[in-house]
PDB file of C-alpha atoms in Angstrom:
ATOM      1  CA  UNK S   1       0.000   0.000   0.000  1.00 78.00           C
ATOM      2  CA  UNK S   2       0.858   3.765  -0.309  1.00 80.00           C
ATOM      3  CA  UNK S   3       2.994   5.071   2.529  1.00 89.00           C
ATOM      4  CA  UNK S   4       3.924   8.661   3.266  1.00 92.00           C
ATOM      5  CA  UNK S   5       7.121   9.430   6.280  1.00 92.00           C
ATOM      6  CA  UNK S   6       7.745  12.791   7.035  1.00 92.00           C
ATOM      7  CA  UNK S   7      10.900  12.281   9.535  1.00 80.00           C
ATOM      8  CA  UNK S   8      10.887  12.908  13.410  1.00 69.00           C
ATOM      9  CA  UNK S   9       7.367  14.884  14.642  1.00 73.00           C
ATOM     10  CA  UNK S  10       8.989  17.714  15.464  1.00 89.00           C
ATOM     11  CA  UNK S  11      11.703  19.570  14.536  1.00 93.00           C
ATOM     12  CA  UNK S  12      13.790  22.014  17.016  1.00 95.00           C
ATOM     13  CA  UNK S  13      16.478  24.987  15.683  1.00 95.00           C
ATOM     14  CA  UNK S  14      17.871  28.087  16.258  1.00 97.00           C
ATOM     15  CA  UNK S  15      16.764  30.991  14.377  1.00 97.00           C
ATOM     16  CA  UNK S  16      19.164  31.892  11.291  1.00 97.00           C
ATOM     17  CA  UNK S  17      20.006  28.542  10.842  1.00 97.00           C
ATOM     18  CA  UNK S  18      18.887  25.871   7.733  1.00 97.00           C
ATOM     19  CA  UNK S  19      16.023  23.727   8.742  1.00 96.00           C
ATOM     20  CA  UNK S  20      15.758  20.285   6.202  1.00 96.00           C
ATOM     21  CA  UNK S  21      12.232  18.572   6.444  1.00 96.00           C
ATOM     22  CA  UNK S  22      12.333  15.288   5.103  1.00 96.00           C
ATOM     23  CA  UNK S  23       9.844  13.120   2.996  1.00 96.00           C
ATOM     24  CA  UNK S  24       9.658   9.341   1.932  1.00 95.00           C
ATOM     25  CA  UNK S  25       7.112   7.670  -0.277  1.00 94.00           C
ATOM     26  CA  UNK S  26       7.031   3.952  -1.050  1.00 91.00           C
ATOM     27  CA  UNK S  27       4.598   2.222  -3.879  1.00 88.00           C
ATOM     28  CA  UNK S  28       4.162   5.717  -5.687  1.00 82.00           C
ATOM     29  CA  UNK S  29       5.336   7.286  -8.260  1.00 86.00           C
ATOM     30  CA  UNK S  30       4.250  10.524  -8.069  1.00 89.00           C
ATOM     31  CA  UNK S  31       4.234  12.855 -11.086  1.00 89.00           C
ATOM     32  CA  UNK S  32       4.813  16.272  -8.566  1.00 91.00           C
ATOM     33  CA  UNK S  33       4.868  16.727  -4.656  1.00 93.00           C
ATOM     34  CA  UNK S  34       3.397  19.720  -2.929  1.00 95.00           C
ATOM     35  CA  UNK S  35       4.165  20.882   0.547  1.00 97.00           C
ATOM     36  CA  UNK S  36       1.837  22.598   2.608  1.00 98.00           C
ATOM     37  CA  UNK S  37       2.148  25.067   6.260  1.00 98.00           C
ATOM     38  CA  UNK S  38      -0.182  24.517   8.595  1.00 98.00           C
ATOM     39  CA  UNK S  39      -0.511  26.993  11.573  1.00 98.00           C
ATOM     40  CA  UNK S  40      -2.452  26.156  15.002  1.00 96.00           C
ATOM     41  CA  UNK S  41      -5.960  26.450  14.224  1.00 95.00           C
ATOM     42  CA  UNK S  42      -5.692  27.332  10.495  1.00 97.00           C
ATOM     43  CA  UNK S  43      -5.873  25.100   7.210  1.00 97.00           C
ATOM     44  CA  UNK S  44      -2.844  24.059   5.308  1.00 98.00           C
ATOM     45  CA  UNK S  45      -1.326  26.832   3.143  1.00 98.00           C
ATOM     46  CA  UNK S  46       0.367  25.694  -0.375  1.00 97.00           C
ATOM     47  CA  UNK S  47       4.184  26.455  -0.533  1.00 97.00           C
ATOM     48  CA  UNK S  48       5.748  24.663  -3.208  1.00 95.00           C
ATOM     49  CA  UNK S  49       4.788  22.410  -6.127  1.00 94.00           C
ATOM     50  CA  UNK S  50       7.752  20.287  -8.012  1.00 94.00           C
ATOM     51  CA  UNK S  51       7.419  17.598 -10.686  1.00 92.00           C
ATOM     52  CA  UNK S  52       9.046  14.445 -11.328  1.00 90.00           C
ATOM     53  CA  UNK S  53      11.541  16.335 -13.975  1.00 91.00           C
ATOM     54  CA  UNK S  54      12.657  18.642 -11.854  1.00 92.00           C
ATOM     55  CA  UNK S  55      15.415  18.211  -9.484  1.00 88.00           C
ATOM     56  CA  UNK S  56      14.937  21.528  -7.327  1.00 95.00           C
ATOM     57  CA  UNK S  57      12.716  24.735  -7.255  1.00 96.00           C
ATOM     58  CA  UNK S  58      12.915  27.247  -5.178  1.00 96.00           C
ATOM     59  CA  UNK S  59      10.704  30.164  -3.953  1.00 94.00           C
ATOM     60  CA  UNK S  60      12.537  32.770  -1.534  1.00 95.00           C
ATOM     61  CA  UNK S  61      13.934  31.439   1.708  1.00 97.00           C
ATOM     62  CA  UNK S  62      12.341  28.070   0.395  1.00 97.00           C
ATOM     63  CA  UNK S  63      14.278  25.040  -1.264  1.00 97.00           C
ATOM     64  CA  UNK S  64      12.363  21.719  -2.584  1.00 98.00           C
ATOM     65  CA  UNK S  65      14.315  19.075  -4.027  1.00 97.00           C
ATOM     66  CA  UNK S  66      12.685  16.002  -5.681  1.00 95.00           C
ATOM     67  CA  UNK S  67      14.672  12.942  -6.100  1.00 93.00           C
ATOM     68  CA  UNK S  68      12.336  10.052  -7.590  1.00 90.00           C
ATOM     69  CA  UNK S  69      15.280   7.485  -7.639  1.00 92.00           C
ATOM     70  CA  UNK S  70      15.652   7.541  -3.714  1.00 93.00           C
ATOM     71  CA  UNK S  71      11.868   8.398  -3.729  1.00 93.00           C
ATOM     72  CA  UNK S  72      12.338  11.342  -1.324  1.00 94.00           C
ATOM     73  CA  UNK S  73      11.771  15.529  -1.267  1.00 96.00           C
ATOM     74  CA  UNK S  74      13.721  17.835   0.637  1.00 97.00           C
ATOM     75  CA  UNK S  75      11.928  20.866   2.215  1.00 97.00           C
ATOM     76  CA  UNK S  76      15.065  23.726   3.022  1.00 98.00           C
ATOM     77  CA  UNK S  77      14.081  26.649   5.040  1.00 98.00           C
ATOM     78  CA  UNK S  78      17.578  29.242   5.264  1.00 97.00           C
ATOM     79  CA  UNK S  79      17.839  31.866   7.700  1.00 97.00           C
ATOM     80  CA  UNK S  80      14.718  30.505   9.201  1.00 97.00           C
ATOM     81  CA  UNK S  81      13.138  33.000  11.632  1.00 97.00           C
ATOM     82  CA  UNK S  82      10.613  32.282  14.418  1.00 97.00           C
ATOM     83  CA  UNK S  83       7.705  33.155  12.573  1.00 97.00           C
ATOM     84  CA  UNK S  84       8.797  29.896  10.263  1.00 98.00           C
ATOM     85  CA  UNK S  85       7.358  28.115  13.295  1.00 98.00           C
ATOM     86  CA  UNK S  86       4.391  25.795  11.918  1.00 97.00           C
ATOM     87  CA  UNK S  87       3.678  21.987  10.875  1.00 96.00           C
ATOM     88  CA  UNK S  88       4.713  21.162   7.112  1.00 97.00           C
ATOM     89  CA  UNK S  89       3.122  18.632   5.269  1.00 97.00           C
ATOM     90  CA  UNK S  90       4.198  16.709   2.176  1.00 96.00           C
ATOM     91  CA  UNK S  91       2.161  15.811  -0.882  1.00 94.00           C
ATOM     92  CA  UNK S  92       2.956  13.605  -3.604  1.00 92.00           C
ATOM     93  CA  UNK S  93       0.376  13.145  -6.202  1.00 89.00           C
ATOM     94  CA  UNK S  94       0.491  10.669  -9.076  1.00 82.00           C
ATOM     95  CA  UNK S  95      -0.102  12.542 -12.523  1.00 68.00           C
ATOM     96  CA  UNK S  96      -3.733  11.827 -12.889  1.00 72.00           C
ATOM     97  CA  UNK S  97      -5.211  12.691  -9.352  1.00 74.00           C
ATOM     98  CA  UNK S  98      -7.023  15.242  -8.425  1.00 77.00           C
ATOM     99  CA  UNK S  99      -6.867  14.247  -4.349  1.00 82.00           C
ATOM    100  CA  UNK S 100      -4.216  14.564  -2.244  1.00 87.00           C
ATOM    101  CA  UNK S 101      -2.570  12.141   0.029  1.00 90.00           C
ATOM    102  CA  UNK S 102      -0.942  14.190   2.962  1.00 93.00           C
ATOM    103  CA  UNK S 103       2.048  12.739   5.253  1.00 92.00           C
ATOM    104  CA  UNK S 104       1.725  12.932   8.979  1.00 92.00           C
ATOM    105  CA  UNK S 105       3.088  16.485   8.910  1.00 94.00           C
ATOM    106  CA  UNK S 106       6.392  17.580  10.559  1.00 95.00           C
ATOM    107  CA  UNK S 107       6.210  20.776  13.333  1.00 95.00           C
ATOM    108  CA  UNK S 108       8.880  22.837  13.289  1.00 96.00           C
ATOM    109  CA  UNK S 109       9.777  24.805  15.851  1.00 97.00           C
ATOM    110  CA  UNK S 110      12.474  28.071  15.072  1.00 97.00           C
ATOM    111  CA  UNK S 111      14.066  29.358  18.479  1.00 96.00           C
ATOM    112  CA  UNK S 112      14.794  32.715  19.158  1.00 93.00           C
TER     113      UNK S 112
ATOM    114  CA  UNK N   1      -9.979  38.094  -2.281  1.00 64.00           C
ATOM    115  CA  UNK N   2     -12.400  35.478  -0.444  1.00 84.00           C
ATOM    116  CA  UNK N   3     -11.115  32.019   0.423  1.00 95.00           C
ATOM    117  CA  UNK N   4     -12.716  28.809   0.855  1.00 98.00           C
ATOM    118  CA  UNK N   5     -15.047  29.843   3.672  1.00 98.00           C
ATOM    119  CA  UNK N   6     -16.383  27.142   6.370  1.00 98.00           C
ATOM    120  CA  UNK N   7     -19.306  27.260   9.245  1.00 97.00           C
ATOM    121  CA  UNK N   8     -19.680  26.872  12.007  1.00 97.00           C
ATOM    122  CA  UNK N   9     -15.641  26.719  13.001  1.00 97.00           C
ATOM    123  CA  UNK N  10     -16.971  25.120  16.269  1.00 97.00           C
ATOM    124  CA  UNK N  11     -19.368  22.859  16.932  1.00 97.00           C
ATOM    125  CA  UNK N  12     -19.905  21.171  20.109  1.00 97.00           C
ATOM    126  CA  UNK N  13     -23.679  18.551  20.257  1.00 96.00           C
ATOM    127  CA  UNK N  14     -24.058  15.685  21.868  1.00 97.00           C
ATOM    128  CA  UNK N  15     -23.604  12.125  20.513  1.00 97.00           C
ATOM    129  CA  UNK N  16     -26.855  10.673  18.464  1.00 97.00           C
ATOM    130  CA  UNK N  17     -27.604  14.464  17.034  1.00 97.00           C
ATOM    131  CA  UNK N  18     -27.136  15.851  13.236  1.00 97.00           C
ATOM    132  CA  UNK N  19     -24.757  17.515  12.750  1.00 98.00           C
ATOM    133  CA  UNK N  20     -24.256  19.705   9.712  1.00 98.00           C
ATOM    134  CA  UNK N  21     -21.150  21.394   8.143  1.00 98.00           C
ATOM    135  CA  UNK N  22     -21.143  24.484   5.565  1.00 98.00           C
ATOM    136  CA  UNK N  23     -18.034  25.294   2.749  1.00 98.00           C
ATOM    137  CA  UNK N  24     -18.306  27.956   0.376  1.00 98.00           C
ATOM    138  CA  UNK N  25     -15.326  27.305  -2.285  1.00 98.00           C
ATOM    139  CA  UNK N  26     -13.679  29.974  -3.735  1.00 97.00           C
ATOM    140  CA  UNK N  27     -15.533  31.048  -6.841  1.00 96.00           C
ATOM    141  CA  UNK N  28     -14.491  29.587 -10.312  1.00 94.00           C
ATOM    142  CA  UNK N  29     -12.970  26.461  -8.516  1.00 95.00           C
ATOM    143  CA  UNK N  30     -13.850  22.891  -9.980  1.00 93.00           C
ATOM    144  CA  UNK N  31     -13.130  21.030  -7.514  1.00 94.00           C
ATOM    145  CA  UNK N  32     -13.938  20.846  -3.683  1.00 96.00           C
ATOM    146  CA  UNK N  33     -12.554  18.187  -1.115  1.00 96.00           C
ATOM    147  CA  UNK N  34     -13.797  17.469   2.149  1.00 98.00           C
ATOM    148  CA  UNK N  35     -10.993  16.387   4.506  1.00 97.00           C
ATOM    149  CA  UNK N  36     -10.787  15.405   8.222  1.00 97.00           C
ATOM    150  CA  UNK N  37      -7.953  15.849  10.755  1.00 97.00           C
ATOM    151  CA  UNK N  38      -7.413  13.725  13.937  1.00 96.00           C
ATOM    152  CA  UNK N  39      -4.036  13.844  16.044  1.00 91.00           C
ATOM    153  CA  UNK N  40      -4.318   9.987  15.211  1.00 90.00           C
ATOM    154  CA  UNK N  41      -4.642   9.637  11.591  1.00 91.00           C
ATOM    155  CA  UNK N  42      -3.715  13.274  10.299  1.00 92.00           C
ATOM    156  CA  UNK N  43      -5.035  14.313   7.432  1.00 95.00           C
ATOM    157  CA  UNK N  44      -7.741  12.168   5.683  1.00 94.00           C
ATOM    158  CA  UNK N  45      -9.684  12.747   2.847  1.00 95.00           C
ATOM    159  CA  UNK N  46     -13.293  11.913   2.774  1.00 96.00           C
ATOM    160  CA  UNK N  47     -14.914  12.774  -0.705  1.00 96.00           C
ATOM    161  CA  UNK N  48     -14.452  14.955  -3.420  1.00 95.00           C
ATOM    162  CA  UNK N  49     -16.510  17.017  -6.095  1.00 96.00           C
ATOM    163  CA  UNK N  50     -16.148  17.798  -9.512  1.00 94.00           C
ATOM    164  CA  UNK N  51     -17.938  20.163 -10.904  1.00 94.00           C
ATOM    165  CA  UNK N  52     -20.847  19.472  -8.369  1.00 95.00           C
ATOM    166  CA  UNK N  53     -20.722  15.560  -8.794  1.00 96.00           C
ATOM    167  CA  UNK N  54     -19.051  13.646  -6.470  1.00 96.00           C
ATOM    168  CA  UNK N  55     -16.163  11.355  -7.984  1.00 94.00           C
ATOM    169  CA  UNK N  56     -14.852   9.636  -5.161  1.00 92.00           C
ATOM    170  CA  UNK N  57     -16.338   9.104  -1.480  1.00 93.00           C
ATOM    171  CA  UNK N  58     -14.327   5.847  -1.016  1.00 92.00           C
ATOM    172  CA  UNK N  59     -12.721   7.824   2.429  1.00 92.00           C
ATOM    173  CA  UNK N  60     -16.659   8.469   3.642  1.00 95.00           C
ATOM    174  CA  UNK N  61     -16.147   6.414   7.075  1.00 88.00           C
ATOM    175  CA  UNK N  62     -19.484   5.001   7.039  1.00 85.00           C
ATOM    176  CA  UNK N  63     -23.205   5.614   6.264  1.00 91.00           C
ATOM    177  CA  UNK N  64     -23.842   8.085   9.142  1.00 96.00           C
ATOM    178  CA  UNK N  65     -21.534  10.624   6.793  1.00 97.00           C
ATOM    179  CA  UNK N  66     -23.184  12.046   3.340  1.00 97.00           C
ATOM    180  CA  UNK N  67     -21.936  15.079   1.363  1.00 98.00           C
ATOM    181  CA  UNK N  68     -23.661  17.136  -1.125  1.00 97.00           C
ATOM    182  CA  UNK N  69     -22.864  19.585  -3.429  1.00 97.00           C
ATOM    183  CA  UNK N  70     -26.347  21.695  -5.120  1.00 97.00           C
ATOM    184  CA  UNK N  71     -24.336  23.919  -6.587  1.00 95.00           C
ATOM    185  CA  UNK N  72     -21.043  25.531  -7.132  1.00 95.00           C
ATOM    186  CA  UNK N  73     -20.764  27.895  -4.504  1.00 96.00           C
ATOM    187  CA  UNK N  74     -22.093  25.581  -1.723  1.00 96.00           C
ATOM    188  CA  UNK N  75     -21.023  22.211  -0.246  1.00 98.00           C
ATOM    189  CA  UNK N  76     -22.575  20.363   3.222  1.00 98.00           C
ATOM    190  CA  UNK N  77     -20.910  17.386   4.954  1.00 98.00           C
ATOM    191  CA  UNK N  78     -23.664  15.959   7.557  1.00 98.00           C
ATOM    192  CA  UNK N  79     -23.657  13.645  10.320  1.00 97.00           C
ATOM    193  CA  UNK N  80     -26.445  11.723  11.463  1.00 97.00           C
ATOM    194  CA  UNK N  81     -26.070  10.429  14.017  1.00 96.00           C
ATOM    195  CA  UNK N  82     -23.513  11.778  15.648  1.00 96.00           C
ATOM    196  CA  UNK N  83     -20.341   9.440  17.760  1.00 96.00           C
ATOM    197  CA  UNK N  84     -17.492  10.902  19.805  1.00 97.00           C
ATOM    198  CA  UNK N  85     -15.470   9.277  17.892  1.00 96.00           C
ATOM    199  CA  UNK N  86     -16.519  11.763  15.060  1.00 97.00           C
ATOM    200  CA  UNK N  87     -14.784  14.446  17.202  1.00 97.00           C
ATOM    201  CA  UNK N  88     -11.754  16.045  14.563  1.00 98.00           C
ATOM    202  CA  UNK N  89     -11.295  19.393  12.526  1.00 98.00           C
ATOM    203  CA  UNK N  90     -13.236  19.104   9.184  1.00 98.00           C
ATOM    204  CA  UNK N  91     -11.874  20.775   6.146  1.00 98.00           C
ATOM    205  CA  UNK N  92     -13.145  21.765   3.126  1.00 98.00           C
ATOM    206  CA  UNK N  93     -10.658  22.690   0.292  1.00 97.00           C
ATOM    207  CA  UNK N  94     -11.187  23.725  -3.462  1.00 96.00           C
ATOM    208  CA  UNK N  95      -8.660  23.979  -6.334  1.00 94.00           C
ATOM    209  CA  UNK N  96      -9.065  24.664 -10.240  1.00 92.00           C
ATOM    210  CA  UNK N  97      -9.381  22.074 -12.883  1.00 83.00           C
ATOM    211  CA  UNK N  98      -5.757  20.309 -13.670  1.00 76.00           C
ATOM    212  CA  UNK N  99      -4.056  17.209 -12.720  1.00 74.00           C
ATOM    213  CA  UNK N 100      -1.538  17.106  -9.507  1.00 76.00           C
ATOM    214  CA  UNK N 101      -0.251  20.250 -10.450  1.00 83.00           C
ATOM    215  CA  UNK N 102      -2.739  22.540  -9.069  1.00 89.00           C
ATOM    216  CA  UNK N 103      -2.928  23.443  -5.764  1.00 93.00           C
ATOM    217  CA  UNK N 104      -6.056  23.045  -3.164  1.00 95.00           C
ATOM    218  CA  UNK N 105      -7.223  26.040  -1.140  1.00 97.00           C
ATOM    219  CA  UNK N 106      -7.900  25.408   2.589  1.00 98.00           C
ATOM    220  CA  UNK N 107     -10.722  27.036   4.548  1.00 98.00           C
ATOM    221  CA  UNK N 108     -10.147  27.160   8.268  1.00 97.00           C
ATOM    222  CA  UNK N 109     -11.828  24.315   9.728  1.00 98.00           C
ATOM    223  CA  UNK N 110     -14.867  23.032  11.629  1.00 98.00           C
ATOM    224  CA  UNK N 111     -13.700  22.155  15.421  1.00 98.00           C
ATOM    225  CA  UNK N 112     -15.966  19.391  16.028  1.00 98.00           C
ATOM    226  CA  UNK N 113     -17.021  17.848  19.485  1.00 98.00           C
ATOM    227  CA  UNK N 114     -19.434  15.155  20.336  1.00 97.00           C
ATOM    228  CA  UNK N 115     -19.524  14.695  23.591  1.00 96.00           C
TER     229      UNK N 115
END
């Protein structure tokens, strides 16, 4: 079956630093991968969108890299800032659906 | 500009009663999702609309959940009769018409309680 990881719960570091979220799929193969922010008591927020042919995009502070062969995404915050604080969630989506399948979500938390 | 707009964003009723939740999708959007969160199992979807007809309610949890869609600026997801174990935030999300490229649009959620 269709498994989504999104590594350790939550995620601790100090403000300026680079904060890597991590995401594994297993029996996909997912055409793009979105990531999401969710914020306490809000819906998710769309980031970032990447497809299958593309091995990084990038969108300000924000880095996604896509590597189908090791079937994994990279989520890179730089200089990450406090207000960065806020559960991410990974996306990938096979070419022909229209629903999303959303990993467990990883919180990040940016200290001051 | 308006987003995907939800009602009630709380709702607390007691277990056996219907319960009823509203999502207004963001206009010109073919698509609208109804998804439900629980610490447990995260982020779940239960059915989802296109243009108005629903395509796939294989994540409905049972017959006590039904979704409807009149038209395009107006989606319910009802509960009759109401468990505790229904307790989650249910959201509704829209997007435009496209493949896995296009991205879904949130509302905030409908805090649910059955006590």
């Amino acid at each position: 079956s269709q498994k989504i990881e999104q590594n350790s719960e939550a995620l601790n570091i100090q403000e300026g630093k680079t904060a890597t979220l991590t995401c594994n799929y297993t029996n996909y193969s997912p055409a793009y991968l979105q990531w999401y922010r969710q914020d306490p008591g809000r819906g998710p927020v769309f980031l970032l969108l990447i497809r299958e042919n593309e091995k990084e995009k990038r969108k300000e502070r924000l880095k996604v890299t896509f590597d189908t062969t090791l079937k994994q995404s990279l989520f890179h915050i730089t200089a990450s800032q406090p207000a960065d604080s806020a559960t991410y969630l990974c996306a990938p989506v096979s070419g022909s659906a229209r629903q999303l399948t959303f990993g467990s979500g990883t919180q990040l938390t940016v200290l001051p | 500009d308006a987003g995907v707009i939800q009602s009630p964003r709380h709702e607390v009723t007691e277990m056996g009663q219907e319960v009823t939740l509203r999502c207004k999708p963001i206009s010109g959007h073919d698509y609208l999702f109804w998804y439900r969160q629980t610490m447990m199992r995260g982020l779940e979807l239960l059915i989802y609309f296109n243009n108005n007809v629903p395509i796939d309610d294989s994540g409905m949890p049972e017959d006590r959940f039904s979704a409807k869609m009149p038209n395009a600026s107006f989606s319910t997801l009802k509960i009759q009769p109401s468990e505790p174990r229904d307790s989650a935030v249910y959201f509704c999300a829209s997007s435009l018409e496209g493949e896995g490229n296009q991205p879904q649009h949130f509302g905030d959620g409908t805090r649910l309680s059955i006590l």
